[in-house]
Coordinates of C-alpha atoms in Angstrom, one line a residue:
M1 CA 0.7 21.0 -17.7
T2 CA -2.8 21.3 -19.2
A3 CA -6.4 21.4 -17.5
G4 CA -6.4 17.6 -18.4
V5 CA -4.2 16.2 -16.5
Q6 CA -6.2 16.7 -13.6
N7 CA -8.2 13.6 -15.7
F8 CA -5.5 11.2 -15.7
R9 CA -6.1 10.6 -12.7
L10 CA -8.2 6.4 -13.2
D11 CA -5.0 6.2 -15.1
G12 CA -2.3 6.6 -11.4
I13 CA -1.6 10.1 -12.5
Y14 CA -1.0 12.4 -9.8
Q15 CA 0.9 16.0 -10.4
Q16 CA 3.5 16.3 -8.4
R17 CA 5.0 19.3 -6.0
Q18 CA 8.0 20.6 -8.1
E19 CA 5.3 22.6 -11.6
G20 CA 5.3 20.3 -14.9
F21 CA 6.3 16.8 -13.1
L22 CA 4.0 13.7 -12.7
M23 CA 3.4 10.7 -11.1
Q24 CA 2.1 7.4 -11.8
R25 CA 1.9 4.5 -10.0
V26 CA 2.1 1.2 -10.6
K27 CA -1.0 -1.3 -9.1
L28 CA 1.0 -4.7 -8.2
P29 CA -1.8 -7.6 -6.9
A30 CA -0.7 -8.7 -3.3
G31 CA 2.6 -6.8 -4.1
V32 CA 3.5 -9.7 -6.0
I33 CA 5.6 -8.4 -9.5
S34 CA 8.1 -10.6 -11.5
S35 CA 11.7 -10.0 -12.9
L36 CA 10.8 -9.4 -15.7
Q37 CA 8.6 -6.7 -15.2
A38 CA 10.9 -5.1 -12.8
R39 CA 13.0 -4.7 -15.1
V40 CA 9.9 -2.8 -17.3
V41 CA 9.3 -0.1 -14.6
C42 CA 13.8 -0.4 -14.9
E43 CA 13.5 1.7 -18.2
A44 CA 10.6 3.4 -17.2
A45 CA 12.5 5.1 -14.0
E46 CA 15.3 5.8 -16.1
R47 CA 14.2 6.6 -19.8
F48 CA 11.5 9.6 -18.2
G49 CA 11.5 9.3 -14.3
K50 CA 16.0 10.2 -13.6
G51 CA 15.9 6.4 -13.0
S52 CA 14.0 6.7 -9.9
I53 CA 11.7 4.5 -8.4
H54 CA 9.6 4.9 -4.9
L55 CA 8.3 1.8 -3.0
T56 CA 4.4 2.5 -1.3
T57 CA 3.4 1.1 1.9
R58 CA 0.4 -0.8 0.5
G59 CA 3.1 -2.8 -2.5
S60 CA 2.5 -0.5 -5.2
M61 CA 5.1 1.2 -7.2
E62 CA 5.8 4.7 -8.5
L63 CA 8.0 6.5 -10.6
H64 CA 8.3 10.2 -10.1
W65 CA 9.9 14.0 -12.4
L66 CA 7.5 12.1 -15.7
R67 CA 6.7 14.9 -18.0
E68 CA 2.7 15.6 -19.8
S69 CA 4.1 14.1 -23.2
D70 CA 5.7 10.9 -21.7
L71 CA 2.6 9.0 -20.2
P72 CA 1.7 7.8 -23.4
A73 CA 5.2 5.6 -24.1
V74 CA 5.2 4.3 -20.3
R75 CA 1.9 3.1 -20.5
R76 CA 2.3 1.7 -23.3
L77 CA 6.3 0.0 -21.7
L78 CA 3.3 -1.0 -18.3
T79 CA 1.4 -2.2 -20.7
S80 CA 3.9 -3.8 -22.6
A81 CA 4.7 -6.0 -19.4
G82 CA 1.0 -6.9 -18.9
L83 CA 1.6 -4.1 -15.8
T84 CA -1.4 -1.9 -15.0
S85 CA -2.1 1.8 -13.5
R86 CA -6.1 1.8 -13.3
G87 CA -7.3 2.9 -11.1
A88 CA -5.0 3.5 -9.1
C89 CA -5.5 6.9 -8.7
G90 CA -9.0 8.7 -8.1
G91 CA -12.5 7.1 -7.8
A92 CA -11.4 4.2 -8.0
V93 CA -11.0 0.4 -6.2
R94 CA -7.1 0.1 -6.0
G95 CA -4.8 -2.7 -6.0
I96 CA -5.4 -5.0 -3.3
T97 CA -2.8 -5.3 -1.9
C98 CA -1.4 -7.8 1.2
G99 CA 1.1 -7.4 4.1
S100 CA 1.0 -10.4 6.1
G101 CA 1.4 -12.7 3.6
H102 CA 5.3 -13.6 2.7
G103 CA 5.6 -16.1 5.4
S104 CA 2.3 -17.9 5.5
L105 CA 1.9 -20.9 3.4
H106 CA -1.5 -19.3 2.0
F107 CA 0.4 -16.7 0.2
P108 CA 0.9 -18.1 -3.2
L109 CA -4.0 -18.4 -2.7
I110 CA -3.9 -14.6 -1.5
E111 CA -1.9 -13.4 -4.4
D112 CA -3.8 -15.9 -6.7
L113 CA -6.4 -13.6 -5.1
A114 CA -6.3 -10.3 -5.4
R115 CA -5.3 -10.9 -8.5
R116 CA -8.4 -12.2 -9.4
L117 CA -10.1 -9.7 -7.0
Q118 CA -7.8 -6.6 -9.6
R119 CA -8.2 -8.5 -12.8
H120 CA -12.0 -7.7 -11.9
F121 CA -12.0 -4.1 -10.3
A122 CA -9.6 -2.6 -12.3
G123 CA -10.5 -0.7 -15.3
N124 CA -14.6 -2.0 -15.0
P125 CA -16.5 1.0 -15.7
R126 CA -19.3 0.1 -13.1
F127 CA -17.1 0.9 -10.6
E128 CA -14.6 3.9 -11.2
R129 CA -15.1 7.5 -10.3
L130 CA -17.3 6.2 -7.2
P131 CA -17.0 9.2 -5.0
K132 CA -13.4 8.1 -3.2
K133 CA -10.6 6.0 -3.0
F134 CA -12.0 2.3 -2.3
K135 CA -9.8 0.6 -0.9
I136 CA -8.7 -3.4 -0.7
G137 CA -6.2 -5.8 1.2
I138 CA -6.2 -9.7 1.7
E139 CA -4.5 -10.5 5.0
A140 CA -3.0 -14.1 6.0
D141 CA -4.6 -13.0 10.1
V142 CA -5.3 -10.0 12.2
S143 CA -1.7 -9.5 13.8
G144 CA -0.4 -6.3 11.4
K145 CA -3.7 -5.0 11.9
R146 CA -3.7 -4.1 8.6
H147 CA -7.6 -5.4 8.0
L148 CA -8.7 -2.5 9.9
I149 CA -7.7 0.2 7.7
Q150 CA -9.3 -0.9 3.8
D151 CA -13.0 -0.4 2.7
V152 CA -13.1 -3.9 2.9
G153 CA -10.1 -5.8 4.6
L154 CA -10.2 -10.1 4.0
V155 CA -8.9 -12.0 6.9
L156 CA -8.2 -15.6 5.8
N157 CA -10.4 -17.6 7.9
P158 CA -9.5 -21.5 8.0
G159 CA -13.2 -22.4 7.8
G160 CA -14.4 -25.6 7.7
E161 CA -14.3 -29.2 6.1
G162 CA -10.3 -27.2 4.5
Q163 CA -12.5 -25.0 2.4
L164 CA -10.7 -21.6 2.9
C165 CA -12.9 -18.9 3.8
Y166 CA -12.4 -15.5 4.2
D167 CA -13.5 -12.5 7.1
M168 CA -14.2 -9.4 5.9
Y169 CA -13.5 -6.3 7.7
V170 CA -14.6 -3.3 5.7
A171 CA -15.4 0.2 6.6
G172 CA -11.8 1.5 7.7
G173 CA -9.2 4.3 7.1
L174 CA -6.6 6.7 8.2
G175 CA -6.5 9.8 7.3
R176 CA -8.0 12.7 9.3
E177 CA -10.5 10.6 10.3
P178 CA -8.4 7.7 11.3
R179 CA -11.8 4.1 11.9
A180 CA -11.1 0.8 12.0
G181 CA -13.1 -1.4 10.5
F182 CA -15.5 -3.2 11.5
L183 CA -16.8 -7.2 10.9
L184 CA -19.2 -7.3 7.9
A185 CA -18.9 -11.4 7.3
A186 CA -17.6 -14.8 8.8
A187 CA -16.6 -17.5 7.1
L188 CA -16.7 -16.4 3.2
T189 CA -16.4 -18.4 0.1
E190 CA -14.3 -17.0 -2.5
E191 CA -17.2 -17.3 -4.9
R192 CA -19.6 -14.9 -2.4
I193 CA -16.7 -12.2 -2.1
I194 CA -16.3 -10.7 -5.8
P195 CA -20.2 -10.2 -5.5
M196 CA -19.7 -9.4 -1.8
I197 CA -17.9 -6.8 -2.2
E198 CA -20.1 -5.5 -5.9
A199 CA -22.3 -5.2 -3.0
V200 CA -20.3 -3.0 -0.1
V201 CA -19.1 -0.2 -3.5
R202 CA -23.0 0.1 -4.6
V203 CA -24.7 1.0 -1.5
Y204 CA -20.7 3.4 -0.3
A205 CA -21.7 5.0 -4.3
A206 CA -25.2 5.9 -3.9
G207 CA -25.4 6.5 0.2
T208 CA -21.2 8.4 -0.6
P209 CA -21.1 12.0 -1.3
A210 CA -18.3 13.0 -3.3
G211 CA -14.8 13.0 -1.3
K212 CA -15.2 10.6 1.5
R213 CA -14.4 7.9 2.0
L214 CA -17.3 4.3 2.5
K215 CA -16.6 5.6 6.9
H216 CA -17.1 8.3 6.3
L217 CA -20.6 6.8 5.2
L218 CA -20.9 5.1 8.7
A219 CA -20.4 7.3 10.8
A220 CA -23.8 8.8 8.8
I221 CA -25.1 6.0 8.9
G222 CA -24.6 3.6 11.5
E223 CA -23.7 0.0 11.6
Q224 CA -27.7 -1.4 11.1
E225 CA -28.1 0.8 8.4
F226 CA -25.6 -0.5 6.3
R227 CA -25.6 -4.2 6.9
R228 CA -29.7 -3.5 6.0
R229 CA -28.9 -0.8 2.8
V230 CA -25.7 -4.7 1.9
A231 CA -28.4 -7.3 2.5
E232 CA -31.3 -6.0 0.5
D233 CA -28.2 -5.9 -2.9
L234 CA -29.2 -8.4 -4.9
A235 CA -26.1 -9.6 -5.0
A236 CA -25.0 -9.7 -1.2
A237 CA -26.3 -13.6 -1.6
E238 CA -24.7 -14.1 -5.0
E239 CA -22.9 -16.4 -5.3
L240 CA -20.6 -17.4 -8.6
P241 CA -19.6 -20.4 -10.2
P242 CA -16.4 -22.2 -8.6
R243 CA -13.5 -21.5 -11.5
L244 CA -11.9 -24.0 -13.3
G245 CA -8.4 -23.9 -14.9
L246 CA -5.0 -23.3 -13.7
S247 CA -3.9 -20.1 -10.6
E248 CA -3.6 -16.4 -12.1
N249 CA -0.8 -17.0 -9.1
I250 CA 3.2 -17.1 -10.5
L251 CA 4.3 -17.5 -6.8
A252 CA 3.2 -21.7 -7.3
P253 CA 2.1 -23.0 -4.2
V254 CA 4.7 -25.2 -1.6
A255 CA 4.7 -28.1 0.4
A256 CA 6.3 -25.8 3.2
P257 CA 5.9 -21.6 4.4
R258 CA 8.7 -20.7 1.7
E259 CA 11.8 -18.4 3.3
W260 CA 12.3 -15.0 2.5
A261 CA 15.2 -12.7 1.6
E262 CA 14.7 -9.5 2.0
A263 CA 16.3 -5.6 -0.3
F264 CA 15.9 -2.7 2.2
F265 CA 15.4 0.8 0.6
F266 CA 15.5 3.7 2.8
A267 CA 11.9 5.5 2.9
G268 CA 11.2 3.0 0.5
Q269 CA 13.3 4.9 -2.5
L270 CA 15.6 3.0 -4.8
S271 CA 17.1 3.7 -8.0
S272 CA 16.3 1.0 -12.3
D273 CA 20.3 -0.5 -10.8
D274 CA 19.2 -0.8 -7.6
L275 CA 15.7 -2.7 -8.7
R276 CA 17.8 -4.2 -11.9
N277 CA 20.3 -5.5 -9.4
V278 CA 17.8 -7.1 -7.2
A279 CA 15.9 -8.2 -10.3
N280 CA 18.8 -10.9 -11.5
L281 CA 18.9 -12.3 -7.7
A282 CA 15.3 -13.0 -7.8
D283 CA 15.7 -14.9 -10.6
E284 CA 18.8 -16.0 -9.5
Y285 CA 17.3 -17.0 -6.0
S286 CA 13.1 -17.1 -6.3
D287 CA 12.5 -18.0 -9.9
G288 CA 11.6 -14.6 -10.7
V289 CA 9.3 -13.5 -8.0
M290 CA 9.9 -10.5 -6.0
L291 CA 7.8 -9.0 -2.9
V292 CA 7.1 -5.2 -2.4
T293 CA 6.2 -5.7 1.1
A294 CA 4.6 -2.8 3.2
E295 CA 6.8 -2.0 5.0
Q296 CA 9.1 -0.7 1.8
N297 CA 11.1 -3.0 1.4
I298 CA 11.5 -5.7 -1.4
A299 CA 11.4 -9.6 -0.9
L300 CA 13.1 -12.7 -2.0
P301 CA 10.2 -16.2 -2.4
V302 CA 13.6 -18.8 -1.7
A303 CA 12.9 -21.1 -4.0
Q304 CA 12.3 -24.9 -3.0
P305 CA 15.2 -27.1 -2.2
G306 CA 18.1 -23.1 -2.4
D307 CA 19.7 -21.8 0.2
P308 CA 17.9 -18.2 2.1
G309 CA 21.2 -17.6 4.6
Q310 CA 23.0 -17.7 0.3
A311 CA 20.2 -15.1 -0.6
R312 CA 20.7 -13.2 2.0
Q313 CA 24.0 -13.3 1.0
A314 CA 24.1 -11.7 -2.0
L315 CA 22.1 -8.9 -0.5
A316 CA 24.0 -8.0 2.0
Q317 CA 27.3 -7.5 -1.2
A318 CA 25.2 -6.1 -3.0
G319 CA 24.7 -3.2 0.1
F320 CA 20.8 -4.6 -0.3
I321 CA 21.0 -5.4 4.7
P322 CA 22.6 -2.7 5.9
D323 CA 24.5 -3.2 9.3
R324 CA 21.7 -1.2 11.1
H325 CA 18.3 -1.2 9.8
V326 CA 14.9 0.3 11.3
T327 CA 11.5 -0.6 9.8
L328 CA 11.1 3.0 9.4
R329 CA 7.7 4.1 6.6
V330 CA 8.3 6.6 5.3
C331 CA 6.5 9.3 2.6
P332 CA 7.5 11.2 -0.1
G333 CA 6.7 14.3 1.8
S334 CA 7.3 17.9 0.4
H335 CA 10.0 16.1 -1.0
E336 CA 7.8 15.4 -4.6
C337 CA 4.1 15.2 -3.0
R338 CA 1.5 18.1 -3.1
M339 CA 0.3 17.3 0.2
G340 CA 3.3 17.2 2.7
L341 CA 4.4 19.6 4.1
A342 CA 7.9 18.6 5.2
P343 CA 10.7 16.6 4.0
T344 CA 10.0 13.0 5.7
R345 CA 13.1 11.6 4.6
D346 CA 15.1 14.4 6.0
I347 CA 13.0 13.7 9.2
A348 CA 13.5 10.7 9.3
R349 CA 17.2 10.6 9.2
S350 CA 16.6 12.8 12.2
I351 CA 15.2 10.5 14.1
L352 CA 17.0 7.7 13.2
A353 CA 20.1 10.3 16.0
A354 CA 18.0 10.3 18.1
M355 CA 17.1 6.7 18.1
G356 CA 18.6 4.6 21.0
P357 CA 18.4 0.7 21.2
A358 CA 15.5 0.0 22.3
G359 CA 13.9 1.9 19.1
E360 CA 15.7 -0.5 16.7
G361 CA 13.1 -3.1 18.1
L362 CA 9.8 -1.2 17.4
T363 CA 8.1 -1.2 13.9
W364 CA 8.0 2.7 13.0
G365 CA 6.3 5.4 11.1
I366 CA 6.0 8.7 9.4
S367 CA 3.7 11.2 7.6
G368 CA 3.9 14.4 5.4
C369 CA 0.5 15.5 5.5
N370 CA -3.7 13.4 7.5
N371 CA -3.9 11.6 4.9
S372 CA -0.9 8.7 6.9
C373 CA -0.1 7.7 4.0
S374 CA 3.2 5.7 5.6
Q375 CA -0.1 4.5 8.5
P376 CA 1.2 6.2 11.5
Q377 CA -1.3 4.2 13.3
L378 CA -0.2 0.3 12.5
A379 CA 2.9 1.2 13.9
D380 CA 5.6 0.7 17.7
V381 CA 5.2 4.7 16.9
G382 CA 4.3 6.8 14.3
I383 CA 3.6 10.5 12.6
V384 CA 2.6 12.4 11.6
I385 CA 2.9 15.9 10.6
A386 CA -0.6 17.3 11.4
R387 CA 0.2 21.1 10.0
L388 CA 3.2 24.3 9.1
A389 CA 2.7 26.7 12.5
A390 CA 3.9 30.3 12.0
E391 CA 7.5 31.1 13.8
E392 CA 8.3 34.2 15.3
D393 CA 11.3 34.3 12.6
G394 CA 8.1 34.4 9.4
Q395 CA 9.4 30.5 9.0
R396 CA 6.1 28.1 8.7
T397 CA 7.3 24.9 10.7
P398 CA 6.3 21.7 10.9
R399 CA 4.2 20.2 13.7
F400 CA 4.0 16.4 14.4
D401 CA 1.3 14.5 16.4
L402 CA 2.4 11.0 17.9
Y403 CA 1.1 7.6 18.3
R404 CA 1.8 4.7 20.3
S405 CA 0.6 1.2 19.5
V406 CA -2.7 0.1 22.1
P407 CA -2.3 -3.5 22.0
T408 CA -6.7 -3.7 19.9
G409 CA -7.5 -1.5 17.5
L410 CA -5.6 1.5 15.9
G411 CA -2.8 3.5 17.6
E412 CA -3.9 5.9 20.0
K413 CA -2.5 9.7 19.7
V414 CA 0.0 10.7 23.1
A415 CA 1.2 13.4 22.2
A416 CA -0.4 16.6 19.6
S417 CA 1.3 19.3 17.3
L418 CA 5.1 18.4 18.6
N419 CA 8.0 21.1 17.5
L420 CA 11.0 18.8 15.7
T421 CA 13.0 19.6 19.3
E422 CA 10.1 18.4 21.0
L423 CA 9.6 15.4 19.5
L424 CA 13.3 13.9 19.5
E425 CA 13.2 14.5 22.8
Q426 CA 9.7 11.8 23.3
I427 CA 11.7 9.8 20.9
A428 CA 14.8 9.9 22.7
S429 CA 12.4 8.6 26.2
V430 CA 10.6 6.7 24.1
C431 CA 13.8 4.6 22.9

């Protein structure tokens, strides 16, 4: 492994836990990918990544088990399908997410805006080499609370005179120091969104030490001073000219919300064969459109006048709708991630075994470290592997922090430093 691998981060590449192997992340605006693009991801996984694909809670796809010598060919493959990884890691604007939009009549508009934002910020040198990652999410509503964990969270607002607007929340984030974002501006028109985000990014880049998120700047200077700095940036008052021409979305608007058929994957893990089979079903039922959901599954927006029941039956026959399904978000943990403290998928199986019927109706999030990539503070029950503790026999075993949801804001920690036995006892009491 060359020393230059560290410089690959802006191209969406991380070193994997296993020596000599790398992970390549693929950014999908609003989680949307076409069946044609999905087949290219399959080819890359089969040729270079042991046929393994991981779905993230931010609607991206990850290829693991790559060698440094594979990277140019993987990039050529992805680029040939119009897929980008620029800024998927490192100090840049990450992929533009949408965790709550599918099912909404306005989802095609969200997808269109997500593509415009990604095209504007990804690979733009003005917004690279930031102090740390910068996350933008667009939501149809506030129900999932995902707008609270973004550096910039946009929430649909009907606005006035039929014009679609967005409320802008900023400075949220999880990790070791979770912080809910606050409302910076209400009812922004689309023409003001890009300039406003630019102003926020510039304030962040100018005032934040390396390695720190926007939430840390807020903690240091306060909301009032932050507002003042943003207002002083000329872009904050700028309005771009209306965009003319065709929409950039691939999910066509319809007169009523689409019904969705969902393929479920444990811990977001699937094979290239799985993805190819879902892509084939997408061609048949959803005009070749697929969506990586925030719950690490793949949803198909059934094309009208198609039958969602038939699509779900086809997914079930292909093995993608299990008899028992629990909404359980799981990061790779120590299976592949260098930051992971324990094997999260194994722990998830233990939790499922200990879970009673009441637990199956809850949402769960399990994170292999304090980075909280599985968004445990947004789940009904969140579990963070916070540290490793030395046992009498010299072994180091994980200690878990337990979170429960509250009516407003991020989930609250209700227990800390539990061993696995204590954690499973807590879960049994919940369920």
